[in-house]
PDB file of C-alpha atoms in Angstrom:
ATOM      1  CA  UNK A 240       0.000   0.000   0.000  1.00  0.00           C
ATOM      2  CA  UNK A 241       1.940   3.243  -1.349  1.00  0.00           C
ATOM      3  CA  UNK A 242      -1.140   5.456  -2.087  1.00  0.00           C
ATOM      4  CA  UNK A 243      -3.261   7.075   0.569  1.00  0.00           C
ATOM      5  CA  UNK A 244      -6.116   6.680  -1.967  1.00  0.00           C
ATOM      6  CA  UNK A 245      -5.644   2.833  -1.423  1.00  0.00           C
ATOM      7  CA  UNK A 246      -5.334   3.610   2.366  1.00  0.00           C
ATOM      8  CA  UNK A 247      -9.228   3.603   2.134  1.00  0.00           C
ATOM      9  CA  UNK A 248     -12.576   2.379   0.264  1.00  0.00           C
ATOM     10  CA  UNK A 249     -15.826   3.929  -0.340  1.00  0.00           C
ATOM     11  CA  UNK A 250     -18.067   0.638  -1.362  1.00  0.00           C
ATOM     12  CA  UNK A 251     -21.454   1.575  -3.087  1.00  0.00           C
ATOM     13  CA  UNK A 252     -24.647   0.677  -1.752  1.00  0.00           C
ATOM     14  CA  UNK A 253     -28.366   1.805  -3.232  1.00  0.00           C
ATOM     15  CA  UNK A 254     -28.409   4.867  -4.679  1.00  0.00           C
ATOM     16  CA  UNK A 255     -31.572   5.919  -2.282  1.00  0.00           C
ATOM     17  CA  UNK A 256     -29.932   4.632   1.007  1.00  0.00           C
ATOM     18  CA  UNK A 257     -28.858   7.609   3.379  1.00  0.00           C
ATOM     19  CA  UNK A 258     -26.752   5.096   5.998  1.00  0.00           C
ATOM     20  CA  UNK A 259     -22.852   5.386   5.485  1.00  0.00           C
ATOM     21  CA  UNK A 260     -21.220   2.542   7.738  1.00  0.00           C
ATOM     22  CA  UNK A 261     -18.255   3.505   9.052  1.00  0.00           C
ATOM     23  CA  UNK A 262     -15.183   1.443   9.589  1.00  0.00           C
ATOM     24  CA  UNK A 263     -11.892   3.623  10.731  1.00  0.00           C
ATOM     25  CA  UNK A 264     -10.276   0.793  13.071  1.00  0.00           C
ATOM     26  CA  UNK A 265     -10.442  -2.813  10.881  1.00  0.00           C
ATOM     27  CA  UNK A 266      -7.224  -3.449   9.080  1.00  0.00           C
ATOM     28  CA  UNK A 267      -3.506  -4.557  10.506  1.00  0.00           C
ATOM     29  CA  UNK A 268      -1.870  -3.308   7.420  1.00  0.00           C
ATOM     30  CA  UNK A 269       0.852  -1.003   8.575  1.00  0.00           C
ATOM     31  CA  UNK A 270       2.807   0.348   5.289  1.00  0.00           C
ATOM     32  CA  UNK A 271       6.049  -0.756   4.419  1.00  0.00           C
ATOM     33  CA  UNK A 272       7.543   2.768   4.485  1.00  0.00           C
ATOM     34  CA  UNK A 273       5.672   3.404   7.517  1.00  0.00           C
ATOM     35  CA  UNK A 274       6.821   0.735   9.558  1.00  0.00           C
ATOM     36  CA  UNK A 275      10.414   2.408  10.278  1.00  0.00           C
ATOM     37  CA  UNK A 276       8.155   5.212  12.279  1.00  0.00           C
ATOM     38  CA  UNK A 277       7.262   2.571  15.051  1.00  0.00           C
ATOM     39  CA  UNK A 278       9.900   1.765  17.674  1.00  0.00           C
ATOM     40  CA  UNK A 279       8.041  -2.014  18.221  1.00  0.00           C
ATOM     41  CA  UNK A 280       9.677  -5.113  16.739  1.00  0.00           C
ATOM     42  CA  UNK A 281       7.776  -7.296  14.708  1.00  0.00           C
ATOM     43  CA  UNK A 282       6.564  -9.457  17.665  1.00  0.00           C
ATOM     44  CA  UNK A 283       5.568  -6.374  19.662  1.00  0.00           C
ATOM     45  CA  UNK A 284       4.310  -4.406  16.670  1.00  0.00           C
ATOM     46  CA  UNK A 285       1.966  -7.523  16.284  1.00  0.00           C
ATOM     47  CA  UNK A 286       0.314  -7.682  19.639  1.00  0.00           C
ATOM     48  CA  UNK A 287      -0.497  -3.780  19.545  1.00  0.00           C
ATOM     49  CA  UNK A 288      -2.406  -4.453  16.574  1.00  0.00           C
ATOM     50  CA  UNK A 289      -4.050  -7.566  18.411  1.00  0.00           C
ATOM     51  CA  UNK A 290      -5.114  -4.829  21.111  1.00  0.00           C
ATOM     52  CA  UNK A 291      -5.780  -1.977  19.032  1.00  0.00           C
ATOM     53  CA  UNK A 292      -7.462  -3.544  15.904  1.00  0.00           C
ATOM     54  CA  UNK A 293     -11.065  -3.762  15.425  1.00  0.00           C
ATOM     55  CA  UNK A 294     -10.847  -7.149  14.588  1.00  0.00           C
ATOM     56  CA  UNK A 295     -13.745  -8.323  12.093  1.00  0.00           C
ATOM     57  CA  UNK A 296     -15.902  -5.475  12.285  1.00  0.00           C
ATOM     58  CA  UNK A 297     -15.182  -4.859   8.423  1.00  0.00           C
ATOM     59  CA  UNK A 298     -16.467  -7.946   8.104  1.00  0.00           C
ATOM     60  CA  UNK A 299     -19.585  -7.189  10.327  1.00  0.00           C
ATOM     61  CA  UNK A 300     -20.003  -4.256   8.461  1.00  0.00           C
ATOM     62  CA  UNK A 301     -20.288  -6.327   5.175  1.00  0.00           C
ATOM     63  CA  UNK A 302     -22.564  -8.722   5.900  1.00  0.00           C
ATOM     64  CA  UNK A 303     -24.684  -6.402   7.638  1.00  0.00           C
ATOM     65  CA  UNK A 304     -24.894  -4.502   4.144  1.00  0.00           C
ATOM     66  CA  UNK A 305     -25.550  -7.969   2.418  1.00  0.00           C
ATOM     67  CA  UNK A 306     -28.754  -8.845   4.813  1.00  0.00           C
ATOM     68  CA  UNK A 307     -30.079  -4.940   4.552  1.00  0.00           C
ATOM     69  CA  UNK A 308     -33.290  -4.647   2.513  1.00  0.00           C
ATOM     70  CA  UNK A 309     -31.401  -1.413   1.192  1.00  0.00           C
ATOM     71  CA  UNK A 310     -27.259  -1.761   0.900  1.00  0.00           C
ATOM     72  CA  UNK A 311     -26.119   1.406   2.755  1.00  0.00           C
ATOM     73  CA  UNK A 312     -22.993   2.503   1.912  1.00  0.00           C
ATOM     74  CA  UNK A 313     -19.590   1.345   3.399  1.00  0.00           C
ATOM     75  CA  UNK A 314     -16.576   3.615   4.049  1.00  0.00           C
ATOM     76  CA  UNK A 315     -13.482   1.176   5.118  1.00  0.00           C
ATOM     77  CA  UNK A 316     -10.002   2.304   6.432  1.00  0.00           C
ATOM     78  CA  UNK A 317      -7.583  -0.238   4.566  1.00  0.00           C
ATOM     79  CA  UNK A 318      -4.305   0.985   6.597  1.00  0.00           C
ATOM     80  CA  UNK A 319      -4.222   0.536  10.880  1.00  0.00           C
ATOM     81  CA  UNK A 320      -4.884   3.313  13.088  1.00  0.00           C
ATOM     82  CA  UNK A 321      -1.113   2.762  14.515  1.00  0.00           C
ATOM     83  CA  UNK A 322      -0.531   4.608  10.500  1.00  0.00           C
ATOM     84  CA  UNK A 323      -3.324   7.397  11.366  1.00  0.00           C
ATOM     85  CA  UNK A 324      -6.351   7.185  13.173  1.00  0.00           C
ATOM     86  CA  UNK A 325      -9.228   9.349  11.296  1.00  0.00           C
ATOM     87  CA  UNK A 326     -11.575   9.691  14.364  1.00  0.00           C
ATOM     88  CA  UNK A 327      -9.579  11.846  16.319  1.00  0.00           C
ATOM     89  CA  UNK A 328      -8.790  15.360  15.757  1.00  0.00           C
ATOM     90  CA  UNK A 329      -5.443  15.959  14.630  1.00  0.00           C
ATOM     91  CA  UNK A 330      -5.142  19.301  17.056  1.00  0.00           C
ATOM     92  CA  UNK A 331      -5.263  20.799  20.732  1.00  0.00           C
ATOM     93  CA  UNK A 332      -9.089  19.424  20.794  1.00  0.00           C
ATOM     94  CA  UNK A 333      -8.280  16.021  20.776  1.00  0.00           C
ATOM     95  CA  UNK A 334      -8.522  14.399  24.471  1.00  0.00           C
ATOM     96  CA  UNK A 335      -6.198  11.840  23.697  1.00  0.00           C
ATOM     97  CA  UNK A 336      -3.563  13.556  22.797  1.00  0.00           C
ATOM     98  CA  UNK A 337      -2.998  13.198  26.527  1.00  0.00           C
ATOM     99  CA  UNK A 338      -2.082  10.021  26.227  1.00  0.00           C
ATOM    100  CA  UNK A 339       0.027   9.902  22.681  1.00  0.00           C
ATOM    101  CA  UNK A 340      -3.073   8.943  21.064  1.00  0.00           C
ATOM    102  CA  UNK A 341      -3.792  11.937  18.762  1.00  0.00           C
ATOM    103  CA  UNK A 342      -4.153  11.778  15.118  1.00  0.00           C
ATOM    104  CA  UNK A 343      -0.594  10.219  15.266  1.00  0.00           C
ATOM    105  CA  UNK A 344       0.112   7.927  17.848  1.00  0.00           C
ATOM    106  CA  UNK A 345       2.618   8.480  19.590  1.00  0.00           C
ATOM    107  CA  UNK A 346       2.452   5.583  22.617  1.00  0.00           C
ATOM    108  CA  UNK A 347       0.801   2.515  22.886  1.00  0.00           C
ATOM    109  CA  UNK A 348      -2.646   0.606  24.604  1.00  0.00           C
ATOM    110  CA  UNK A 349      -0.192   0.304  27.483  1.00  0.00           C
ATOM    111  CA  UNK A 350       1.184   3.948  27.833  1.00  0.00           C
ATOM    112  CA  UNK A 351       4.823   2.398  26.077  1.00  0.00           C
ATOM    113  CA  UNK A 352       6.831   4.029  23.527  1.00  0.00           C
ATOM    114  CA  UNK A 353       5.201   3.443  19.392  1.00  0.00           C
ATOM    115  CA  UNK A 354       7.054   6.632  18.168  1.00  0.00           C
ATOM    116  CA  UNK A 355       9.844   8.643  19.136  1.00  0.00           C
ATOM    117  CA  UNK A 356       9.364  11.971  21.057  1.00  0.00           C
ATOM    118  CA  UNK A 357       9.799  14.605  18.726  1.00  0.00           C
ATOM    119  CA  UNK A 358       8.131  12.931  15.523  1.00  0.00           C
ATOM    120  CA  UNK A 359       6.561  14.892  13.473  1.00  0.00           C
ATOM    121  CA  UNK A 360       2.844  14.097  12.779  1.00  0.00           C
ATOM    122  CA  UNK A 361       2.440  16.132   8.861  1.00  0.00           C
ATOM    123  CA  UNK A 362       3.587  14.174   6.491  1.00  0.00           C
ATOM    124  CA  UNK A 363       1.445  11.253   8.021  1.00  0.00           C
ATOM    125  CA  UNK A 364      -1.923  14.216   8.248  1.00  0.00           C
ATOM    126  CA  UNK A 365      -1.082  14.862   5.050  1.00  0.00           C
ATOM    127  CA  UNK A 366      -0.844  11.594   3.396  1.00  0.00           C
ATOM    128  CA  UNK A 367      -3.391   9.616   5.035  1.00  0.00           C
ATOM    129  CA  UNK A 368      -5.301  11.632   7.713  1.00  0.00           C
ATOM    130  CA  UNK A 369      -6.666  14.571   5.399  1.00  0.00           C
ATOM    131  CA  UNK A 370      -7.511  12.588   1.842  1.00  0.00           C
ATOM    132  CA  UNK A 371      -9.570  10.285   4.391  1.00  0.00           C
ATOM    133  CA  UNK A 372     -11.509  13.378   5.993  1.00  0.00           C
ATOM    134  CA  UNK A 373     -12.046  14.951   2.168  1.00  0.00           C
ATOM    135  CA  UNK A 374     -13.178  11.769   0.989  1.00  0.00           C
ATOM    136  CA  UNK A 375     -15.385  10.840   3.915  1.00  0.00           C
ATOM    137  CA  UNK A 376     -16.865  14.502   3.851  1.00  0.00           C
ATOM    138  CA  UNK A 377     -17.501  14.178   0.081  1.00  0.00           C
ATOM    139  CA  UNK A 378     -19.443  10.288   0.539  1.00  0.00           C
ATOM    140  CA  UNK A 379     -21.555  12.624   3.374  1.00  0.00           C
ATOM    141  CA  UNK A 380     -22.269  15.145   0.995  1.00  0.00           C
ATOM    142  CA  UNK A 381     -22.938  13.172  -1.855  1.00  0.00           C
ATOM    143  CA  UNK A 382     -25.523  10.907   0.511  1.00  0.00           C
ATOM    144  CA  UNK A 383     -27.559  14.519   1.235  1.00  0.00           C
ATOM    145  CA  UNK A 384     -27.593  15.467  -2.091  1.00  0.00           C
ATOM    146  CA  UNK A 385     -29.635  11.986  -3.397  1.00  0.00           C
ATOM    147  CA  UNK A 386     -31.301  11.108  -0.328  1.00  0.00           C
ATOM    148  CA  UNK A 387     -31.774  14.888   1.846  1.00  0.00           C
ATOM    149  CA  UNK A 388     -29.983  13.343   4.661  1.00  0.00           C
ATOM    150  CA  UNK A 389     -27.312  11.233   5.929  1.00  0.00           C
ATOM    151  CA  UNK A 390     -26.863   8.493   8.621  1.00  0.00           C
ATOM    152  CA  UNK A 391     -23.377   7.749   9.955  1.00  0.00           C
ATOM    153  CA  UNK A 392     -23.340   4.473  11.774  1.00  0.00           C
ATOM    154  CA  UNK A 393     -19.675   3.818  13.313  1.00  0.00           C
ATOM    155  CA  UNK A 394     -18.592   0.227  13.589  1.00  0.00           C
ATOM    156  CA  UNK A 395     -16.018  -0.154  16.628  1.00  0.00           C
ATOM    157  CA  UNK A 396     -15.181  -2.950  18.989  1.00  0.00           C
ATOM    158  CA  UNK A 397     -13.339  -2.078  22.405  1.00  0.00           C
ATOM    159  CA  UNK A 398     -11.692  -4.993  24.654  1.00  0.00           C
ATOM    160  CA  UNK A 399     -13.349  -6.917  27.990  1.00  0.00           C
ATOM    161  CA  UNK A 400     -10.949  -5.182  30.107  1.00  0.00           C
ATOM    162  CA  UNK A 401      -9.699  -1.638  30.377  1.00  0.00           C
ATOM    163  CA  UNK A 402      -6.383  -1.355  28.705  1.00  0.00           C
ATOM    164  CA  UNK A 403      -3.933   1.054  29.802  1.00  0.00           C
ATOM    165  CA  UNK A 404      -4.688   4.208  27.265  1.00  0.00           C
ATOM    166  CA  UNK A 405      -8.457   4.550  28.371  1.00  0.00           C
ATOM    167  CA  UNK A 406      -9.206   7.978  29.995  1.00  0.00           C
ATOM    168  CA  UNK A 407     -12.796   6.177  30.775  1.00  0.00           C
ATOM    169  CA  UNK A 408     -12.312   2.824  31.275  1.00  0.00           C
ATOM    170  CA  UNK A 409     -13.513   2.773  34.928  1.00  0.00           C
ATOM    171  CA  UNK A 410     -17.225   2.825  33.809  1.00  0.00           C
ATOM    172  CA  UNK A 411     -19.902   0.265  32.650  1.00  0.00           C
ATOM    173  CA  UNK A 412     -18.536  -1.990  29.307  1.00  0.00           C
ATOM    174  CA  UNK A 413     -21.865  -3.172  28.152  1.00  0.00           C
ATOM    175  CA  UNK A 414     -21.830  -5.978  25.113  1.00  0.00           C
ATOM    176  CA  UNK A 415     -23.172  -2.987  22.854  1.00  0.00           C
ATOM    177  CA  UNK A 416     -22.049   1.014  23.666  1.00  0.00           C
ATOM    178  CA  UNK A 417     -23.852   3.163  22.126  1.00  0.00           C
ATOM    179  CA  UNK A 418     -21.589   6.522  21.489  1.00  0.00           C
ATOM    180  CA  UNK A 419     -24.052   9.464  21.142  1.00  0.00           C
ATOM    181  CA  UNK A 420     -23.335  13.273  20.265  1.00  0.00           C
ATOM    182  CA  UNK A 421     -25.840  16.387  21.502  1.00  0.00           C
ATOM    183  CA  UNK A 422     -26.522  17.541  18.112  1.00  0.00           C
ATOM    184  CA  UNK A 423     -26.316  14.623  15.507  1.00  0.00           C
ATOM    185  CA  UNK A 424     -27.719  11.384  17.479  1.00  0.00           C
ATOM    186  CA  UNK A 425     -31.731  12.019  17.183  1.00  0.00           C
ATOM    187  CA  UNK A 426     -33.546  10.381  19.443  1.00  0.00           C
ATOM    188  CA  UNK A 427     -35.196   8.115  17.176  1.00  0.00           C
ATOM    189  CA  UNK A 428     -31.747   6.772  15.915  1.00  0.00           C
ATOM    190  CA  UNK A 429     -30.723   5.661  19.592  1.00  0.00           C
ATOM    191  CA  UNK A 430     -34.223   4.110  19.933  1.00  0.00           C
ATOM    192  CA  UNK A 431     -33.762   2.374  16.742  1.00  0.00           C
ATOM    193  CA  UNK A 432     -30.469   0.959  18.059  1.00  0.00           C
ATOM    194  CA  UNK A 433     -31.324   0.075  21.328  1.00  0.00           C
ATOM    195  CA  UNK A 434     -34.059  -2.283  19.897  1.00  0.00           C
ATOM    196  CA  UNK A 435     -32.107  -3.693  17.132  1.00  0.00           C
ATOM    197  CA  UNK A 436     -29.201  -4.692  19.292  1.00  0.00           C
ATOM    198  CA  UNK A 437     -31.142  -6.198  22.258  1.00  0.00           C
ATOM    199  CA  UNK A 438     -30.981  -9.762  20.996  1.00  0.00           C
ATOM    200  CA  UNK A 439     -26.853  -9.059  21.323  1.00  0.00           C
ATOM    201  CA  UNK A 440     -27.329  -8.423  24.937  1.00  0.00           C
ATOM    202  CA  UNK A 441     -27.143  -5.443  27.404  1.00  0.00           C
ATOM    203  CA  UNK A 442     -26.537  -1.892  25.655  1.00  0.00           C
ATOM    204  CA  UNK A 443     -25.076   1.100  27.281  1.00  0.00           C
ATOM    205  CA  UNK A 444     -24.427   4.461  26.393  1.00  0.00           C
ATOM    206  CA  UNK A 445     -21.002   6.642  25.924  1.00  0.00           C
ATOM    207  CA  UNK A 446     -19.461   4.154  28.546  1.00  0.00           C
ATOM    208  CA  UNK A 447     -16.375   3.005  28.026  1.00  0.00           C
ATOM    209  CA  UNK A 448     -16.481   5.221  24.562  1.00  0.00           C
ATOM    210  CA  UNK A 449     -18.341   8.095  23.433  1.00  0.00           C
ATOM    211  CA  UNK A 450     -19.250  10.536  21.272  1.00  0.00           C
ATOM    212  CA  UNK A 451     -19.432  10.044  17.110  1.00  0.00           C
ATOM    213  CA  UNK A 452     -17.815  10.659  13.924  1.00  0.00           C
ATOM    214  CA  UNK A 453     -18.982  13.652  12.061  1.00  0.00           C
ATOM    215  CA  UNK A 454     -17.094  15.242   9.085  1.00  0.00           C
ATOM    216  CA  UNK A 455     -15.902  19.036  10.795  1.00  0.00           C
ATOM    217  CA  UNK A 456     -17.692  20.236   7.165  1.00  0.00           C
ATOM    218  CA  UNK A 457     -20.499  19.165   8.548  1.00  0.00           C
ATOM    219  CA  UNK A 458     -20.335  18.735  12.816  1.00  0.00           C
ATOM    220  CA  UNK A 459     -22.465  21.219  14.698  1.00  0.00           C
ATOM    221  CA  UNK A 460     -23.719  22.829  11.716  1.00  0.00           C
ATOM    222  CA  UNK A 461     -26.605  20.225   9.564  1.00  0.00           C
ATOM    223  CA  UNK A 462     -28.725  18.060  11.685  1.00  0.00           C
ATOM    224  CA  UNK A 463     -29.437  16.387   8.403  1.00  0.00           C
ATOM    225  CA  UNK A 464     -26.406  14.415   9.212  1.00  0.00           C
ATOM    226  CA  UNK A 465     -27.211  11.711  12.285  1.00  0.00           C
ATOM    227  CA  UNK A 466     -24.308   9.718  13.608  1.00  0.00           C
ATOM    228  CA  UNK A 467     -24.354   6.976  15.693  1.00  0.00           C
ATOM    229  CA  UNK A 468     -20.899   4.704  17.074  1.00  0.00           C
ATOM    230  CA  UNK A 469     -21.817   1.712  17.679  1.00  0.00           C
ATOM    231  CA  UNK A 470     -18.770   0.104  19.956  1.00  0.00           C
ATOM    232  CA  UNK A 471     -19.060  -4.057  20.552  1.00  0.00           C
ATOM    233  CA  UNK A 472     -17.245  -5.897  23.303  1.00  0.00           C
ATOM    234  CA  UNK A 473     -15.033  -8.091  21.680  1.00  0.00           C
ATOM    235  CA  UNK A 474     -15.894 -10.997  24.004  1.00  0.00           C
ATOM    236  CA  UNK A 475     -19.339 -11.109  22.454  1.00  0.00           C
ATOM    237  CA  UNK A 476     -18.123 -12.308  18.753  1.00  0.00           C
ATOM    238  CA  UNK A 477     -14.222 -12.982  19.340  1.00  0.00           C
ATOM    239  CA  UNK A 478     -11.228 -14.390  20.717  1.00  0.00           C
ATOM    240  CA  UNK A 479      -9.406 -12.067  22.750  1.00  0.00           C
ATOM    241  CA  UNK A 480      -6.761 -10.077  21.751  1.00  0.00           C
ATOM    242  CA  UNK A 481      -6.719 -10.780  18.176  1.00  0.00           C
ATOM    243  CA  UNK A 482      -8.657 -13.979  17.696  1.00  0.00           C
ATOM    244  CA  UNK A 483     -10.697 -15.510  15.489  1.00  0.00           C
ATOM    245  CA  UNK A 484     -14.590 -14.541  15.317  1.00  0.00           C
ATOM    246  CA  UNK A 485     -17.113 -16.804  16.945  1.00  0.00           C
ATOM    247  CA  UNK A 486     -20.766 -17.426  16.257  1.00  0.00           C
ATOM    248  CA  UNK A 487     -21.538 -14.093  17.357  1.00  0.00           C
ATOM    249  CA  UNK A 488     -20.760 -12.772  14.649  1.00  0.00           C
ATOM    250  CA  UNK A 489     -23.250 -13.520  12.589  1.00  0.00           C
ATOM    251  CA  UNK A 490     -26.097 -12.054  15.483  1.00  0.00           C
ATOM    252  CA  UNK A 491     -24.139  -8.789  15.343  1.00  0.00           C
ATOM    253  CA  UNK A 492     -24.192  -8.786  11.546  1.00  0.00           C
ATOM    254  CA  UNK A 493     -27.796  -9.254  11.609  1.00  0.00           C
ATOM    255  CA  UNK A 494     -28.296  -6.463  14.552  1.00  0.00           C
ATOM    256  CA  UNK A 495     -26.613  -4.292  12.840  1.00  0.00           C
ATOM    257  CA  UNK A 496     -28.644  -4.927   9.370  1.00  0.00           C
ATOM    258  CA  UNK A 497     -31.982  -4.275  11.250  1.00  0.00           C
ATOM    259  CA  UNK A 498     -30.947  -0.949  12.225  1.00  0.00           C
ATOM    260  CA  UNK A 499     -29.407   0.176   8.584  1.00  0.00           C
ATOM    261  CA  UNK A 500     -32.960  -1.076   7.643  1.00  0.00           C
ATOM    262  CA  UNK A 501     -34.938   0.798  10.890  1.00  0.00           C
ATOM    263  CA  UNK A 502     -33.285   4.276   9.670  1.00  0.00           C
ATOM    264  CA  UNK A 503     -33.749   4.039   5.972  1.00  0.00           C
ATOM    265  CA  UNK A 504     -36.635   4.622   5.238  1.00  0.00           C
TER     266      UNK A 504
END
């Protein structure tokens, strides 16, 4: 992977649907040119990834989009967040910055060196972090123009126990967080997740993760643009860290298909 345009994948769904499915934290693949970067060696680098990764929730994402009665769209980080991670904000806002976990990380799940003090974070904003905010932003804009409106659901998984980076990892870990924002999560989007995740088991909200993923084009400013995160406990669907998927899988898949299909019409 040499090209930050093949760092990411916008995979079409009906031209009517308004639901973009979101998938920042999937993929392993570190770069070949970005590896020097990371301090790890190849055994370390590959545990961090086992913690880190999102295992399988591309593939959630997929089948949900197979089982929908109308494919929503699926926007798919093909590079790991240890390259850039596209949620946070690659400034002073960002809370995790605190922790080496801005835009760039900087330290790892357990508070250990990733990258040396003093790296510099542009050329890796500007080769992977902004082409994935302008081409996210344009598959939001392009979903208002044809349908009016558009429907960011975020597919994340987070670990059974607290790792070392969380700033929040004291509270409830529910099999299904729901990560909510003020402006963009309607209440009739939570509702609509809430039901169609209850046969996955207790769901909780902005605990241990919250908050969503809005384009800054569009964040505060068009409440024609509902986001939802939806954040799965790995133990629910997976081996721990890094595993294979298990049978529950499939019930997520079909969870999550239900509420593509309870917000698109």
């Amino acid at each position: 992977m040499t090209d930050a345009a093949a760092s990411f994948r916008l995979v079409p769904g009906a031209a009517a649907s308004p639901v973009i499915l979101h998938v920042p934290h999937s993929s392993r693949t570190v770069p070949g040119d970005v590896r020097p970067g990371i301090v790890l060696s190849d055994t370390e680098l590959e545990r961090e990834l086992d913690h880190m990764t999102d295992s399988h929730t591309a593939e959630i994402a997929e089948r949900a989009a197979e089982l929908a009665g109308l494919t929503p769209w699926r926007f798919v980080n093909r590079a790991s967040r240890l390259v850039v991670d596209p949620e946070r904000f690659p400034d002073e806002r960002e809370e995790m910055t605190a922790v080496g976990m801005g835009a760039v990380y900087t330290r790892t799940s357990h508070r250990e060196v990733l990258r040396p003090d003093g790296t510099d974070p542009e050329p890796l904003l500007e080769r992977y972090f902004r082409p994935y905010a302008r081409a996210m932003t344009e598959a939001v804009a392009d979903r208002l123009a044809a349908t009016g409106r558009a429907v960011i659901i975020d597919v994340h998984s987070y670990p059974t126990e607290p790792l070392p980076y969380e700033l929040h990892g004291e509270g409830p870990r529910p099999a299904v967080c729901l990560g909510t924002d003020a402006f963009h999560t309607p209440p009739g989007l939570l509702a609509a997740a809430r039901t169609a995740f209850a046969p996955c088991g207790e769901t909780g909200l902005d605990s241990p993760f919250g908050g969503t993923y809005v384009p800054l084009d569009f964040y505060g400013k068009r409440a024609e643009v509902g986001a939802l995160m939806v954040e799965i406990r790995r133990d629910t669907y997976m081996t721990e860290p890094g595993g294979p998927a298990g049978p529950g899988l499939s019930r997520l898949a079909e969870s999550l298909a239900a509420l593509v299909d309870a917000v698109s019409g």
